[in-house]
Amino acid sequence: MNDIKQQIRDFEVDERGYYGNFGGAFVPEMLYPNVTELRERYLQLIAEPSFEAEFRDLLKNYVGRPTPLYHAKRLSEKYGGRIYLKREDLCHTGAHKVNNTIGQILLAQRLGKKKIVAETGAGQHGVATATVCALMNLECIVYMGEVDIERQAPNVARMRMLGAEVRAATCGSKTLKDATNEAMRHWISNPDDTHYIIGSVVGPHPYPDMVARFQSVISEEIKMQLLEHEGRENPDCVVACVGGGSNAAGAFYHYLHSPSVKLVAVEAAGLGVDSGHSAATTALGKPGVLHGSRTILMQTEDGQVVEPYSISAGLDYPGIGPIHAHLFETGRGTFLSATDEEVVDAAFELTRLEGIIPALESSHALAVLGRLAIGPDEVVVVNLSGRGDKDMSTYMKKMGL
Ligand SMILES: *Cc1c(COP(=O)(O)O)cnc(C)c1O
């Protein structure tokens, strides 16, 4: 009995914020009050019926949930089995990220916060945050690396149109990790009225668990929808891309304790795992502390964070959430990677086979289908985390346009 209990708890966060050897809350003393307030109140607040009702209502009527679970017949013909796509690309704002920002803005309101701060790399999380701030009429400041502001002009324009203030992070490499540092600093200086919305299952406890819970609606829906399609709740395999790991955590969540369901996480190999231009964290990384939690991250011999690279801005992150570090270490998750070239090919393939233009991030999950040796009776769910509109310039280059 104890053994079973232990197993059930194995992939859940413990009281100290750990998944096995990973997690915790490594934050400067100045942040203790904020993080402590969140840790002490998040479970109780999200369990309140009024929270649950408002969260569900917004997911349904604002985000457009449940998103379809689509049986991709032509893709299945090519790779075998029955392949289903969980259509997070059809969420309002074009990706799964809004599931989390809706949850966190409702939490921020209940904590009495008037202002929101966030960081963004490609701008996708910034847009999802600015969107819910407009919806709830809360002030929004988004930190973004100066280099990223130039690279991601359309998302910067969206955030500004939504009423957010986009502030440039001008230190270091002027990219995501510098924006994260600035956002943390801002939170330290404004602890009373500001909530910090983190965009993935990363950061100090309780963020990874909180974000995973908000995204867990994905696997909650997969279970019900698969029961309709297949007469069973469990697929043989769930595949998702991993940047920080929030869409994967959401797609895996209700299957973590079902060992018959294979969980496949796909990281960005960039130009190749050993090319020096990669974001394949589990292949290249070692344990260390990043953004407030102990996890696996890409680092030099002396512990400096290595600048990651991927064609997809959303996977261009030097670490993974602690839950994924634990899934990797225990072998519960299978970690693969796909190169830029494989990913672009997979994006064109899905487009031509099914008439769906996927995000580059999501295409990482599609790119490994040929390696899974899917049996004729197997059911595979691919989490299609986002749509490809934002990646059209990359796709146009590929077409010589
Ligand atoms: C941001 C993003 C990701 C990566 O973030 P996770 O936290 O790993 O899910 C994946 N897909 C899309 C479409 C994104 O915008």
PDB file of C-alpha atoms and ligand atoms in Angstrom, residues 94-97 122 124-125 199-202 211 215 241-249 313-315 324 359-362 383-387 390-391, ligand 1:
ATOM      1  CA  GLY A  94      -2.809  30.844 -31.243  1.00  0.00           C
ATOM      2  CA  ALA A  95      -1.185  28.639 -28.615  1.00  0.00           C
ATOM      3  CA  HIS A  96      -1.586  26.934 -25.258  1.00  0.00           C
ATOM      4  CA  LYS A  97       0.109  29.768 -23.315  1.00  0.00           C
ATOM      5  CA  ALA A 122       9.759  35.480 -28.714  1.00  0.00           C
ATOM      6  CA  GLN A 124       4.311  34.703 -27.333  1.00  0.00           C
ATOM      7  CA  HIS A 125       4.050  34.699 -23.547  1.00  0.00           C
ATOM      8  CA  GLY A 199       5.135  31.599 -18.819  1.00  0.00           C
ATOM      9  CA  SER A 200       6.226  27.996 -18.372  1.00  0.00           C
ATOM     10  CA  VAL A 201       6.694  25.258 -15.758  1.00  0.00           C
ATOM     11  CA  VAL A 202       9.900  26.957 -14.606  1.00  0.00           C
ATOM     12  CA  VAL A 211       1.481  26.389 -14.289  1.00  0.00           C
ATOM     13  CA  GLN A 215      -2.192  23.563 -18.380  1.00  0.00           C
ATOM     14  CA  CYS A 241       7.732  19.644 -27.632  1.00  0.00           C
ATOM     15  CA  VAL A 242       9.624  21.028 -24.646  1.00  0.00           C
ATOM     16  CA  GLY A 243      10.988  24.525 -24.215  1.00  0.00           C
ATOM     17  CA  GLY A 244      10.385  25.176 -20.539  1.00  0.00           C
ATOM     18  CA  GLY A 245       7.853  22.381 -20.762  1.00  0.00           C
ATOM     19  CA  SER A 246       4.387  23.794 -20.056  1.00  0.00           C
ATOM     20  CA  ASN A 247       2.504  22.361 -23.027  1.00  0.00           C
ATOM     21  CA  ALA A 248       4.186  18.994 -22.429  1.00  0.00           C
ATOM     22  CA  ALA A 249       3.387  19.123 -18.705  1.00  0.00           C
ATOM     23  CA  ALA A 313      12.070  31.079 -30.503  1.00  0.00           C
ATOM     24  CA  GLY A 314       9.743  29.315 -28.045  1.00  0.00           C
ATOM     25  CA  LEU A 315      12.181  26.421 -27.493  1.00  0.00           C
ATOM     26  CA  HIS A 324      10.823  17.332 -16.833  1.00  0.00           C
ATOM     27  CA  ALA A 359       4.140  26.483 -35.198  1.00  0.00           C
ATOM     28  CA  LEU A 360       7.840  25.619 -35.487  1.00  0.00           C
ATOM     29  CA  GLU A 361       7.800  24.627 -31.800  1.00  0.00           C
ATOM     30  CA  SER A 362       4.973  22.126 -32.288  1.00  0.00           C
ATOM     31  CA  ASN A 383       0.106  18.038 -28.733  1.00  0.00           C
ATOM     32  CA  LEU A 384      -0.050  20.688 -31.440  1.00  0.00           C
ATOM     33  CA  SER A 385       0.932  23.542 -29.143  1.00  0.00           C
ATOM     34  CA  GLY A 386       0.488  26.438 -31.560  1.00  0.00           C
ATOM     35  CA  ARG A 387      -0.246  27.679 -35.059  1.00  0.00           C
ATOM     36  CA  LYS A 390       4.050  33.738 -36.506  1.00  0.00           C
ATOM     37  CA  ASP A 391       6.563  31.565 -38.385  1.00  0.00           C
TER      38      ASP A 391
HETATM   39  C1  LIG B   1       6.131  29.032 -26.003  1.00  0.00           C
HETATM   40  C2  LIG B   1       5.748  27.915 -26.878  1.00  0.00           C
HETATM   41  C3  LIG B   1       6.238  26.610 -26.654  1.00  0.00           C
HETATM   42  C4  LIG B   1       7.247  26.287 -25.598  1.00  0.00           C
HETATM   43  O1  LIG B   1       6.853  26.496 -24.300  1.00  0.00           O
HETATM   44  P1  LIG B   1       6.535  25.275 -23.308  1.00  0.00           P
HETATM   45  O2  LIG B   1       6.459  25.915 -21.987  1.00  0.00           O
HETATM   46  O3  LIG B   1       7.656  24.292 -23.447  1.00  0.00           O
HETATM   47  O4  LIG B   1       5.244  24.697 -23.766  1.00  0.00           O
HETATM   48  C5  LIG B   1       5.787  25.596 -27.472  1.00  0.00           C
HETATM   49  N1  LIG B   1       4.915  25.835 -28.489  1.00  0.00           N
HETATM   50  C6  LIG B   1       4.438  27.064 -28.738  1.00  0.00           C
HETATM   51  C7  LIG B   1       3.491  27.257 -29.871  1.00  0.00           C
HETATM   52  C8  LIG B   1       4.838  28.145 -27.949  1.00  0.00           C
HETATM   53  O5  LIG B   1       4.367  29.371 -28.221  1.00  0.00           O
END
